[in-house]
Coordinates of C-alpha atoms and ligand atoms in Angstrom, one line a residue:
M1 CA 74.4 21.3 24.4
C2 CA 76.7 21.5 27.4
G3 CA 79.3 18.8 27.7
I4 CA 81.5 18.0 30.9
V5 CA 85.0 16.4 31.1
G6 CA 86.9 15.4 34.7
F7 CA 89.9 14.2 35.5
I8 CA 91.9 12.9 38.8
G9 CA 95.1 10.9 38.0
T10 CA 98.9 11.2 38.3
K11 CA 99.7 13.2 35.4
N12 CA 98.8 16.5 34.1
A13 CA 95.3 16.4 33.3
K14 CA 95.2 19.1 31.3
E15 CA 95.6 17.5 27.6
V16 CA 93.3 14.8 29.1
L17 CA 90.8 17.8 29.7
L18 CA 91.1 20.1 26.3
N19 CA 91.3 16.8 24.0
G20 CA 88.1 15.9 25.7
L21 CA 86.4 19.0 25.3
E22 CA 87.0 18.5 21.7
K23 CA 85.7 15.6 21.6
L24 CA 82.6 17.4 22.8
E25 CA 82.8 20.0 20.5
Y26 CA 79.9 18.1 18.2
R27 CA 77.3 18.7 20.7
G28 CA 76.9 22.9 20.2
Y29 CA 78.6 25.4 22.6
D30 CA 79.6 28.7 22.5
S31 CA 82.2 29.3 25.3
A32 CA 84.5 26.9 27.0
G33 CA 87.0 26.6 30.2
I34 CA 88.9 24.4 32.3
A35 CA 90.1 24.1 35.8
L36 CA 93.4 22.4 37.2
K37 CA 94.4 21.7 40.7
S38 CA 98.1 21.6 41.6
Q39 CA 98.9 21.2 45.4
D40 CA 97.5 24.4 46.6
S41 CA 95.6 26.8 44.5
V42 CA 93.3 26.2 41.1
L43 CA 94.1 27.5 37.7
V44 CA 91.0 28.8 35.8
A45 CA 90.9 29.5 32.2
K46 CA 87.6 30.5 30.5
E47 CA 87.0 31.7 27.0
K48 CA 84.0 32.6 25.0
G49 CA 84.6 31.0 21.6
R50 CA 86.1 27.8 20.2
I51 CA 88.1 25.2 22.1
A52 CA 91.2 26.2 20.2
D53 CA 91.1 30.2 21.7
L54 CA 90.8 28.3 25.0
R55 CA 93.9 26.3 24.2
E56 CA 96.1 30.1 23.8
E57 CA 94.5 30.8 27.0
V58 CA 96.1 28.5 28.9
P59 CA 99.5 28.4 30.2
A60 CA 101.8 26.1 28.4
D61 CA 103.1 25.1 31.9
A62 CA 99.8 25.0 33.7
F63 CA 99.8 21.7 35.6
G64 CA 97.1 19.9 37.6
E65 CA 96.2 16.0 39.1
I66 CA 92.9 16.9 39.3
G67 CA 91.2 18.9 36.5
I68 CA 87.6 19.9 35.5
G69 CA 86.6 21.1 31.7
H70 CA 83.2 22.4 30.6
T71 CA 81.8 23.4 27.0
R72 CA 78.7 25.8 27.5
W73 CA 75.6 26.7 25.4
A74 CA 74.3 29.4 27.0
T75 CA 70.9 29.1 28.5
H76 CA 71.0 31.5 31.4
G77 CA 73.4 34.7 30.6
K78 CA 75.1 35.7 27.1
P79 CA 78.1 34.0 26.0
S80 CA 80.9 35.6 27.5
H81 CA 83.9 35.3 29.9
A82 CA 82.4 36.2 33.3
N83 CA 79.3 33.3 32.5
A84 CA 81.7 30.4 30.7
H85 CA 82.3 27.6 33.5
P86 CA 83.9 26.6 35.6
H87 CA 82.7 29.0 38.4
Q88 CA 84.5 29.3 41.5
S89 CA 82.5 30.2 45.2
K90 CA 84.0 33.5 46.7
S91 CA 86.7 32.7 48.6
G92 CA 88.1 30.4 45.8
R93 CA 87.9 26.9 48.0
Y94 CA 85.1 25.5 45.0
T95 CA 85.1 24.8 41.6
I96 CA 82.3 23.5 39.4
V97 CA 80.9 23.1 36.2
H98 CA 77.3 22.2 35.7
N99 CA 75.3 21.0 32.4
G100 CA 71.2 21.7 32.9
V101 CA 69.3 24.0 34.1
I102 CA 68.4 25.3 37.9
E103 CA 64.8 26.0 38.0
N104 CA 64.7 27.4 41.4
Y105 CA 67.7 29.6 41.4
S106 CA 66.3 32.7 42.0
L107 CA 64.7 31.6 44.8
L108 CA 67.3 29.9 46.6
T109 CA 69.3 33.2 45.4
D110 CA 66.8 35.2 47.7
E111 CA 66.8 32.4 50.7
Y112 CA 70.4 31.7 51.0
L113 CA 72.4 34.3 48.9
A114 CA 70.6 37.9 49.0
D115 CA 73.6 39.5 50.6
V116 CA 76.4 37.7 47.9
G117 CA 76.9 39.2 44.8
F118 CA 77.5 37.4 41.9
A119 CA 80.0 37.2 39.6
S120 CA 78.1 35.7 36.4
D121 CA 74.4 36.0 35.2
T122 CA 74.2 32.3 35.5
D123 CA 71.9 30.0 37.4
T124 CA 75.0 27.9 37.9
E125 CA 76.9 29.6 40.6
V126 CA 74.4 29.9 43.0
I127 CA 75.3 26.0 43.0
V128 CA 79.0 26.7 44.3
L129 CA 78.1 29.4 46.6
L130 CA 75.7 27.3 48.5
I131 CA 78.6 24.6 48.3
E132 CA 80.7 27.3 50.1
L133 CA 78.2 28.5 52.4
F134 CA 77.1 25.3 53.6
A135 CA 80.7 24.3 54.2
S136 CA 81.2 27.5 55.9
Q137 CA 78.9 26.4 58.7
G138 CA 80.7 23.3 59.3
L139 CA 79.5 20.8 57.3
T140 CA 82.2 18.2 55.3
T141 CA 82.3 18.9 52.1
K142 CA 80.5 16.0 51.0
Q143 CA 77.7 17.3 53.5
A144 CA 77.7 20.9 51.7
F145 CA 77.6 19.0 48.0
T146 CA 74.4 16.7 49.0
K147 CA 73.1 19.5 50.8
T148 CA 73.0 21.8 48.2
L149 CA 72.0 19.2 45.6
S150 CA 68.8 18.4 47.8
L151 CA 67.4 22.3 47.6
L152 CA 68.2 21.8 43.6
H153 CA 65.0 21.7 41.2
G154 CA 65.4 21.1 37.7
S155 CA 68.4 19.3 35.6
Y156 CA 71.9 18.9 36.6
A157 CA 75.5 17.4 35.8
I158 CA 78.0 18.6 38.3
C159 CA 81.9 18.2 38.7
L160 CA 83.0 19.5 42.1
I161 CA 86.7 20.5 43.0
D162 CA 87.6 21.2 46.5
N163 CA 90.7 23.0 46.5
Q164 CA 91.6 21.5 50.1
D165 CA 91.4 18.3 49.2
N166 CA 94.0 16.6 46.7
E167 CA 92.7 13.5 46.9
T168 CA 88.7 13.8 45.5
L169 CA 86.8 14.7 42.7
Y170 CA 82.9 15.1 43.6
A171 CA 80.5 14.4 41.0
A172 CA 76.4 14.0 40.5
K173 CA 73.5 14.1 38.1
N174 CA 70.2 14.7 37.7
K175 CA 68.2 14.5 34.2
S176 CA 71.5 15.3 32.5
P177 CA 73.9 12.6 31.2
L178 CA 77.1 11.6 33.1
L179 CA 79.7 8.8 33.4
I180 CA 82.7 7.8 35.6
G181 CA 85.4 6.3 33.1
T182 CA 87.7 4.2 35.2
G183 CA 90.9 3.1 34.8
K184 CA 94.4 2.0 36.6
D185 CA 95.5 5.1 39.0
F186 CA 92.9 7.7 37.2
N187 CA 89.4 7.8 36.9
V188 CA 87.7 10.4 34.6
I189 CA 84.2 11.9 34.5
A190 CA 82.2 12.7 31.3
S191 CA 78.8 13.8 29.8
D192 CA 79.6 11.4 27.0
A193 CA 82.3 8.4 26.5
M194 CA 83.5 9.2 23.3
A195 CA 85.1 12.2 25.4
V196 CA 87.6 10.1 27.0
I197 CA 87.2 6.9 24.9
R198 CA 91.3 7.1 25.0
E199 CA 91.8 6.9 28.1
T200 CA 89.6 4.1 29.1
N201 CA 86.4 1.7 27.9
Q202 CA 85.5 1.2 30.8
F203 CA 82.6 2.8 32.5
I204 CA 79.7 3.0 35.3
E205 CA 76.3 4.4 34.9
I206 CA 75.3 7.4 37.4
M207 CA 71.8 7.5 38.3
D208 CA 69.8 10.4 38.8
E209 CA 70.2 11.9 42.6
E210 CA 73.1 10.4 42.9
I211 CA 76.7 12.0 44.4
V212 CA 80.1 10.4 43.2
I213 CA 83.1 10.1 45.1
V214 CA 85.8 10.4 42.7
K215 CA 89.5 9.3 44.1
R216 CA 92.6 8.0 41.6
D217 CA 92.0 4.5 42.7
G218 CA 88.3 4.4 43.7
V219 CA 84.8 5.1 42.6
T220 CA 82.4 5.7 45.7
I221 CA 78.6 6.6 44.3
E222 CA 76.0 7.2 47.4
T223 CA 72.0 7.8 47.5
L224 CA 71.3 11.5 48.7
D225 CA 70.3 9.9 51.5
G226 CA 73.7 8.6 52.2
E227 CA 73.5 4.7 51.2
E228 CA 76.0 3.3 49.2
V229 CA 75.5 2.0 45.8
T230 CA 77.3 -1.1 44.2
R231 CA 77.5 -0.9 40.4
E232 CA 79.7 -2.9 37.6
A233 CA 81.3 -1.1 35.1
Y234 CA 80.3 -2.2 31.4
T235 CA 82.2 -1.9 28.3
A236 CA 82.3 0.9 26.0
T237 CA 82.1 -0.5 22.3
L238 CA 83.0 2.9 20.9
D239 CA 86.1 2.8 18.9
A240 CA 88.4 5.8 18.7
S241 CA 88.2 5.9 14.8
D242 CA 84.5 5.9 14.8
I243 CA 84.8 9.2 16.0
E244 CA 87.6 11.0 13.6
K245 CA 86.9 12.8 10.4
G246 CA 89.6 11.0 8.5
T247 CA 90.3 12.6 5.0
Y248 CA 86.5 14.2 4.9
P249 CA 86.1 18.1 5.0
H250 CA 83.5 17.7 7.5
Y251 CA 81.9 15.0 9.6
M252 CA 78.5 15.8 7.9
L253 CA 79.8 14.7 4.7
K254 CA 81.4 11.8 6.2
E255 CA 78.3 10.6 7.5
T256 CA 76.5 10.9 4.9
D257 CA 78.7 9.3 2.9
E258 CA 78.2 6.3 5.3
Q259 CA 74.7 5.7 5.0
P260 CA 74.9 2.6 2.2
A261 CA 76.9 0.8 4.8
V262 CA 74.8 1.6 8.2
I263 CA 71.9 0.1 6.1
R264 CA 73.8 -3.1 5.6
K265 CA 74.6 -2.9 8.7
I266 CA 71.1 -2.9 10.0
I267 CA 70.1 -5.5 8.0
Q268 CA 72.7 -8.0 9.5
A269 CA 72.0 -7.0 13.0
Y270 CA 68.0 -7.3 12.9
Q271 CA 69.0 -10.6 10.9
N272 CA 68.6 -14.1 12.1
E273 CA 71.0 -17.3 11.2
E274 CA 68.4 -18.2 8.4
G275 CA 68.7 -14.4 6.8
E276 CA 64.8 -13.5 8.0
I277 CA 64.1 -10.1 9.8
T278 CA 63.8 -10.8 13.2
V279 CA 62.6 -8.0 16.2
D280 CA 63.1 -8.9 19.8
G281 CA 59.9 -11.3 21.0
T282 CA 59.1 -9.0 23.8
I283 CA 58.9 -5.7 21.7
V284 CA 56.7 -7.7 18.9
N285 CA 54.4 -9.0 21.9
E286 CA 54.3 -5.2 22.8
V287 CA 53.3 -4.0 20.0
L288 CA 51.0 -6.6 19.1
A289 CA 49.1 -6.0 22.4
S290 CA 48.8 -2.3 21.8
D291 CA 45.7 -0.5 20.1
R292 CA 47.8 2.5 19.4
I293 CA 50.8 3.5 19.0
H294 CA 52.5 7.1 19.7
I295 CA 55.5 8.2 18.1
V296 CA 57.8 10.7 20.4
A297 CA 60.3 12.5 19.2
C298 CA 62.2 16.2 18.2
G299 CA 63.5 17.6 14.5
T300 CA 64.9 15.4 12.4
S301 CA 63.9 11.9 14.9
Y302 CA 60.2 13.4 14.5
H303 CA 60.4 13.5 10.7
A304 CA 61.8 9.9 10.5
G305 CA 58.4 9.2 13.0
L306 CA 56.3 10.5 10.0
V307 CA 57.8 8.1 7.9
G308 CA 57.4 5.7 10.3
K309 CA 53.6 6.2 10.6
N310 CA 53.2 5.2 7.2
L311 CA 55.8 1.8 7.5
I312 CA 53.7 0.7 10.4
E313 CA 50.1 1.7 9.5
K314 CA 50.6 0.1 6.0
L315 CA 52.3 -3.0 7.1
A316 CA 51.2 -4.0 10.6
Q317 CA 47.8 -2.2 10.2
I318 CA 48.2 -0.5 13.9
P319 CA 46.9 3.2 13.9
V320 CA 49.7 5.4 14.9
E321 CA 50.1 9.1 16.1
V322 CA 53.4 11.2 15.9
H323 CA 53.8 14.0 18.6
V324 CA 56.3 16.8 18.6
S325 CA 58.2 16.0 22.2
S326 CA 57.9 19.4 23.3
E327 CA 54.2 19.9 22.5
F328 CA 53.2 15.9 23.6
G329 CA 54.0 16.7 27.5
Y330 CA 52.1 19.6 28.2
N331 CA 49.1 18.6 25.8
M332 CA 48.4 15.2 25.9
P333 CA 45.7 13.7 23.2
L334 CA 43.0 11.9 24.8
L335 CA 44.8 7.7 25.4
S336 CA 43.2 4.8 24.6
E337 CA 43.1 1.9 26.7
K338 CA 46.6 0.1 25.8
P339 CA 48.6 2.7 23.8
L340 CA 52.4 1.9 23.1
F341 CA 54.6 4.6 23.3
I342 CA 57.6 4.9 20.8
F343 CA 60.8 7.3 21.1
I344 CA 62.6 8.0 18.5
T345 CA 66.1 9.7 19.5
Q346 CA 69.2 9.5 17.9
S347 CA 71.5 10.7 21.0
G348 CA 69.0 9.3 23.6
E349 CA 69.5 12.1 25.2
T350 CA 66.8 14.5 24.2
A351 CA 65.3 16.6 27.5
D352 CA 61.6 17.4 25.8
S353 CA 61.3 13.7 25.0
R354 CA 62.9 12.3 28.1
Q355 CA 60.3 14.3 30.3
V356 CA 57.4 12.8 28.1
L357 CA 58.8 8.8 29.0
V358 CA 59.4 9.7 32.4
K359 CA 55.3 11.2 32.1
V360 CA 54.4 7.6 30.2
K361 CA 55.7 5.6 33.2
E362 CA 54.4 7.7 36.1
M363 CA 51.0 6.9 34.1
G364 CA 51.7 3.1 33.9
Y365 CA 52.5 3.0 30.1
R366 CA 54.3 0.9 28.1
S367 CA 57.6 2.3 26.2
L368 CA 60.2 1.7 23.4
T369 CA 63.4 3.4 22.4
I370 CA 64.5 3.6 18.8
T371 CA 68.0 5.3 19.5
N372 CA 71.7 5.4 18.0
V373 CA 73.3 5.3 22.0
P374 CA 73.5 2.0 23.7
G375 CA 73.5 3.2 27.4
S376 CA 71.9 6.6 26.7
T377 CA 68.9 7.5 29.1
L378 CA 66.0 6.9 26.9
D379 CA 67.7 3.7 26.3
R380 CA 68.2 2.9 30.2
E381 CA 64.4 4.2 31.0
A382 CA 62.2 2.7 28.5
D383 CA 60.8 -0.8 28.7
H384 CA 62.3 -1.6 25.4
T385 CA 65.0 -0.7 22.8
M386 CA 65.8 -1.2 19.2
H387 CA 69.1 0.1 18.5
L388 CA 70.6 1.5 15.1
H389 CA 74.1 0.6 15.1
A390 CA 74.5 3.8 13.1
G391 CA 77.9 4.5 14.9
P392 CA 78.3 7.7 16.0
E393 CA 76.8 10.8 14.6
I394 CA 78.7 13.8 15.2
A395 CA 77.3 16.5 12.8
V396 CA 75.3 18.9 14.3
A397 CA 73.6 18.1 11.3
S398 CA 71.7 14.6 11.6
T399 CA 72.0 12.3 8.4
K400 CA 72.2 8.7 9.0
A401 CA 70.5 8.2 12.3
Y402 CA 67.4 9.7 10.0
T403 CA 68.2 7.0 7.4
A404 CA 68.9 4.5 10.2
Q405 CA 65.8 5.2 12.4
I406 CA 63.5 4.8 9.2
A407 CA 65.2 1.8 8.4
A408 CA 64.7 0.5 12.0
L409 CA 61.1 1.5 11.6
S410 CA 60.1 -0.7 8.4
I411 CA 62.1 -3.7 10.5
L412 CA 59.4 -3.6 13.3
A413 CA 56.2 -2.5 10.6
T414 CA 57.2 -5.7 9.0
V415 CA 57.7 -8.4 11.8
V416 CA 54.8 -7.2 13.7
G417 CA 52.8 -7.2 10.3
R418 CA 54.5 -10.9 9.5
A419 CA 53.4 -11.8 13.2
K420 CA 49.8 -10.7 12.6
G421 CA 49.5 -12.5 9.3
L422 CA 49.4 -9.6 7.2
E423 CA 50.0 -10.6 3.4
T424 CA 51.3 -6.9 2.7
A425 CA 54.0 -7.4 5.2
K426 CA 54.5 -11.2 4.2
Q427 CA 54.7 -10.6 0.6
F428 CA 57.5 -8.1 1.4
D429 CA 61.2 -9.2 1.4
L430 CA 62.4 -6.2 3.3
A431 CA 66.2 -7.4 3.5
V432 CA 66.2 -7.5 -0.4
E433 CA 64.7 -4.2 -0.7
L434 CA 66.8 -2.4 2.1
G435 CA 70.0 -3.8 0.0
I436 CA 68.2 -2.0 -3.4
V437 CA 68.2 0.9 -0.9
A438 CA 72.1 0.7 0.3
N439 CA 72.8 0.7 -3.7
A440 CA 70.5 3.6 -4.3
M441 CA 72.3 5.4 -1.6
E442 CA 75.7 4.5 -3.4
T443 CA 74.9 5.8 -6.2
L444 CA 73.1 9.1 -5.0
V445 CA 76.5 9.7 -2.7
D446 CA 78.2 9.3 -5.6
S447 CA 76.4 12.4 -7.5
K448 CA 77.9 15.0 -5.9
E449 CA 78.9 17.1 -8.5
I450 CA 75.4 17.6 -9.9
I451 CA 73.9 18.0 -6.5
E452 CA 76.5 20.8 -5.9
H453 CA 75.9 22.3 -9.0
I454 CA 72.3 22.5 -8.2
A455 CA 72.5 23.5 -4.7
G456 CA 75.1 26.6 -6.8
E457 CA 72.1 27.2 -9.3
Y458 CA 69.1 27.3 -7.2
L459 CA 70.5 28.0 -3.0
A460 CA 73.9 30.2 -3.6
T461 CA 72.5 33.6 -2.9
T462 CA 68.8 33.3 -1.6
R463 CA 66.9 34.0 1.3
N464 CA 64.6 31.6 0.8
A465 CA 63.4 28.4 -0.5
F466 CA 60.2 25.8 -0.3
F467 CA 60.3 21.9 -0.6
L468 CA 57.4 20.8 -2.1
G469 CA 55.8 17.0 -1.5
R470 CA 52.9 15.2 -1.5
H471 CA 52.1 12.0 0.6
I472 CA 55.3 10.8 2.0
D473 CA 57.6 12.9 -0.1
Y474 CA 55.9 15.9 1.9
F475 CA 57.6 14.8 5.1
V476 CA 60.8 14.2 3.4
A477 CA 60.4 17.7 2.5
M478 CA 60.1 18.7 5.8
E479 CA 63.6 17.0 6.8
A480 CA 64.9 18.9 3.2
A481 CA 63.7 22.2 5.0
L482 CA 65.2 21.9 8.4
K483 CA 68.4 20.5 6.9
L484 CA 68.8 23.6 4.7
K485 CA 67.8 26.0 7.8
E486 CA 70.3 24.7 10.1
I487 CA 73.5 24.6 8.4
S488 CA 72.9 27.0 5.3
Y489 CA 70.5 29.6 7.4
I490 CA 68.4 30.0 4.4
Q491 CA 64.8 29.9 5.6
A492 CA 63.3 27.0 4.5
E493 CA 59.8 25.4 4.8
G494 CA 58.8 22.1 3.6
F495 CA 55.4 22.0 2.1
A496 CA 52.5 19.8 1.0
S497 CA 52.5 21.0 -2.4
G498 CA 48.5 20.5 -2.5
E499 CA 48.2 23.3 0.2
L500 CA 49.8 25.9 -1.5
K501 CA 47.2 27.5 -3.0
H502 CA 45.7 28.0 0.4
G503 CA 47.9 31.2 1.1
T504 CA 51.8 30.4 0.9
I505 CA 51.6 30.9 -2.7
A506 CA 51.7 34.7 -2.4
L507 CA 55.1 34.1 -1.2
I508 CA 56.7 33.2 -4.5
E509 CA 58.2 35.5 -6.4
E510 CA 60.8 36.0 -9.3
G511 CA 63.6 33.5 -8.5
T512 CA 61.9 32.3 -5.6
P513 CA 63.8 28.9 -5.0
V514 CA 60.9 25.5 -5.1
L515 CA 62.7 22.3 -5.1
A516 CA 60.0 19.2 -5.7
L517 CA 60.2 16.0 -4.6
I518 CA 58.4 13.1 -6.4
T519 CA 58.4 9.5 -5.8
Q520 CA 55.2 8.0 -5.7
E521 CA 52.9 7.7 -8.4
S522 CA 50.3 8.3 -7.1
I523 CA 50.8 11.8 -7.0
N524 CA 53.3 12.4 -9.7
W525 CA 50.5 14.2 -11.8
N526 CA 49.0 16.5 -9.1
I527 CA 52.5 17.6 -8.1
R528 CA 53.9 18.7 -11.8
G529 CA 50.6 20.4 -11.8
N530 CA 51.7 22.4 -8.1
V531 CA 55.1 23.2 -10.1
K532 CA 53.6 24.4 -12.8
E533 CA 51.6 26.9 -10.8
V534 CA 55.0 28.4 -9.3
L535 CA 56.7 28.3 -12.2
A536 CA 53.6 30.5 -13.7
R537 CA 54.4 33.1 -10.8
G538 CA 57.9 33.4 -11.6
A539 CA 59.6 30.7 -9.3
N540 CA 62.6 28.8 -9.9
A541 CA 61.7 25.1 -10.1
C542 CA 63.4 22.3 -9.6
I543 CA 62.2 18.8 -9.8
L544 CA 64.2 15.7 -8.4
A545 CA 62.5 12.7 -9.4
M546 CA 62.2 8.5 -9.1
E547 CA 63.3 6.5 -11.7
G548 CA 60.1 5.3 -13.3
V549 CA 58.0 8.7 -12.0
N550 CA 60.8 10.6 -13.5
Q551 CA 60.2 13.0 -17.0
P552 CA 62.2 14.4 -19.6
G553 CA 63.8 17.8 -18.1
D554 CA 63.8 16.9 -14.7
Q555 CA 66.4 18.2 -12.8
F556 CA 67.5 14.9 -10.8
V557 CA 66.3 11.4 -11.1
I558 CA 66.6 9.5 -8.1
P559 CA 67.5 5.7 -8.7
K560 CA 64.5 3.3 -7.9
V561 CA 63.4 1.9 -4.5
H562 CA 60.1 0.1 -3.1
E563 CA 57.5 2.8 -2.9
L564 CA 57.4 2.2 0.9
L565 CA 61.0 2.9 1.5
T566 CA 61.6 5.9 -0.7
P567 CA 62.3 8.5 1.9
L568 CA 65.8 6.4 2.5
A569 CA 66.8 7.4 -1.1
S570 CA 65.2 10.9 -1.9
V571 CA 66.6 12.5 1.2
V572 CA 70.0 11.7 0.4
P573 CA 70.3 14.3 -2.4
C574 CA 68.2 16.9 -0.1
Q575 CA 71.4 16.3 2.9
L576 CA 73.9 17.1 0.1
L577 CA 72.1 20.1 -1.3
A578 CA 71.9 21.7 2.1
Y579 CA 75.7 20.5 2.4
Y580 CA 76.4 22.2 -0.5
A581 CA 74.2 25.1 0.1
A582 CA 75.5 25.8 3.4
L583 CA 79.9 25.6 1.5
H584 CA 78.2 28.0 -1.0
R585 CA 77.5 30.6 1.4
G586 CA 80.5 30.2 3.4
C587 CA 79.3 28.6 6.7
D588 CA 80.4 26.0 9.3
V589 CA 78.6 22.9 8.4
D590 CA 79.5 20.9 11.4
K591 CA 79.2 23.7 14.0
P592 CA 76.1 25.5 12.8
R593 CA 75.2 28.4 14.6
N594 CA 72.6 28.3 18.0
L595 CA 72.7 24.8 18.0
A596 CA 73.5 22.0 19.9
K597 CA 74.2 18.1 19.0
S598 CA 72.4 16.7 22.1
V599 CA 69.7 18.9 23.4
T600 CA 69.8 18.0 27.0
V601 CA 67.4 20.9 28.4
E602 CA 63.8 21.2 27.9
Ligands
M6R701 O1 69.0 13.0 19.4 P1 67.6 13.0 19.2 O2 67.5 12.7 18.0 O3 66.5 13.1 20.0 O4 67.4 14.7 18.5 C1 66.3 15.3 18.0 C2 66.7 16.8 17.2 O5 67.5 17.8 18.2 C3 67.6 16.6 15.9 O6 67.2 15.8 15.2 C4 67.9 17.7 15.3 O7 66.8 18.6 14.9 C5 69.3 17.6 14.4 N1 70.0 18.5 14.6 C6 68.7 17.6 12.9 O8 69.4 17.7 12.1

């Protein structure tokens, strides 16, 4: 979603901002802009479209030692030049960029700015106009900014330039992520460390409702009540090369290919010196103490949660419910006495999930976040965290995070099951089984040619597609459909195949692609029966079956892995099918329309 970069130093900020914005492109955006402050003026350049278009817009000789940049994912007002950030106050004194949503912007407009004309349709503009209003009433910039922040309801990460001040950049956040990167004679601001990792690996976290005064040689953090806060910088472990595509045409392909290595890395990360899989004892005790687990997540992470439920119930024998975050927060189920909340989130910043975390914390319940991003909001705010060790996931379509999430859940389930003395968990040699998964994944990512061929035959020109599954294959079918939808724009549905005849089979026409996933012995013949039913109605059916349950004539065979871990293997051809379908249809795989990588608004 929206991204922010800010710089104050002794060199031209232009390239820091443009390079930083390029690194934030993966978050999803539809317009972008920068502001550069020289001695006595502020140059603003903004453009609907890509950073490449913005680069054309910025004059070659543009210069400023202070600057702010922004990628916008439209919420209030369509993507346009006028709505792109930065936004300026009427006199041009103040310039800001903002991520998030100001929920009370129209109330604030009515109360304070009724006679002031707006230059855009955004909620953001109200912030910069208020700052100017309060400054015109005699407040200093810091006071005007603080007063404005105290009036805002909603989420924000803000960077502010005052054209009358050549020494300061201001920043603040509430719910939306923002970090300060520190260096010698310069400081940077970013919504994601990745954006400025070339400049520094030293970062200071900003907490909600703090205001930060950033100078070339220092950073001061204060609460909105003016109390100074001391906080040490931490070293980001991110490597600049982790966020490059290398020779790959797309991040999604690179990240799909990385999955065998990620699984091996997770095994190592959760293995003790004796080679046993372990999890921090406090997390295990927390799970043991709970009488029911609620997994809360969105999108692909939700699909990983569905697989996690199966793992935890089978291996640890604790009942699990899985919830879509955006629903859970507003329609809570009846809770048991000692529930534990597990938040699954690649980014650790998803606003829908965070609002649930905030709520359950207020209710006094315990929480665990499973995330790929150390230091992210849900990482910091939950009682416990398990990290995925998958390395940065840049492509909007999540691949390696999904498999890493399932691997992490299998580790948790096994360790808890063993702690309870359960035979199934004790006899499950997870490290070995995950090793087998990694090898199977390697075979799968090496099968690109055949998967590309299937994508061409079944998905290149279709309007819609169905993925069928039963048991845990149904959960993977849902993930396969989501992957296909988001990057190829084919209307796709993941379906429990037994439900077809209760309505949905009416949609099957001559040539409708139906892709069936079969990995479980127990449902092999039932789902093959459902495939016959759709074939009889003209469907173009394709079976992806696991070795051992495959039959002659199946279009694709998935190497065998343990029956509890099959999603880790069966999802890989589905990810590649989506990838090649998108390529066949000429879609921009890494930047699908309307989507954002990190969804930081509810
Ligand atoms: O960062 P999170 O895991 O919390 O993100 C949740 C979803 O937004 C995300 O999984 C989304 O569905 C992906 N684009 C799917 O590929």
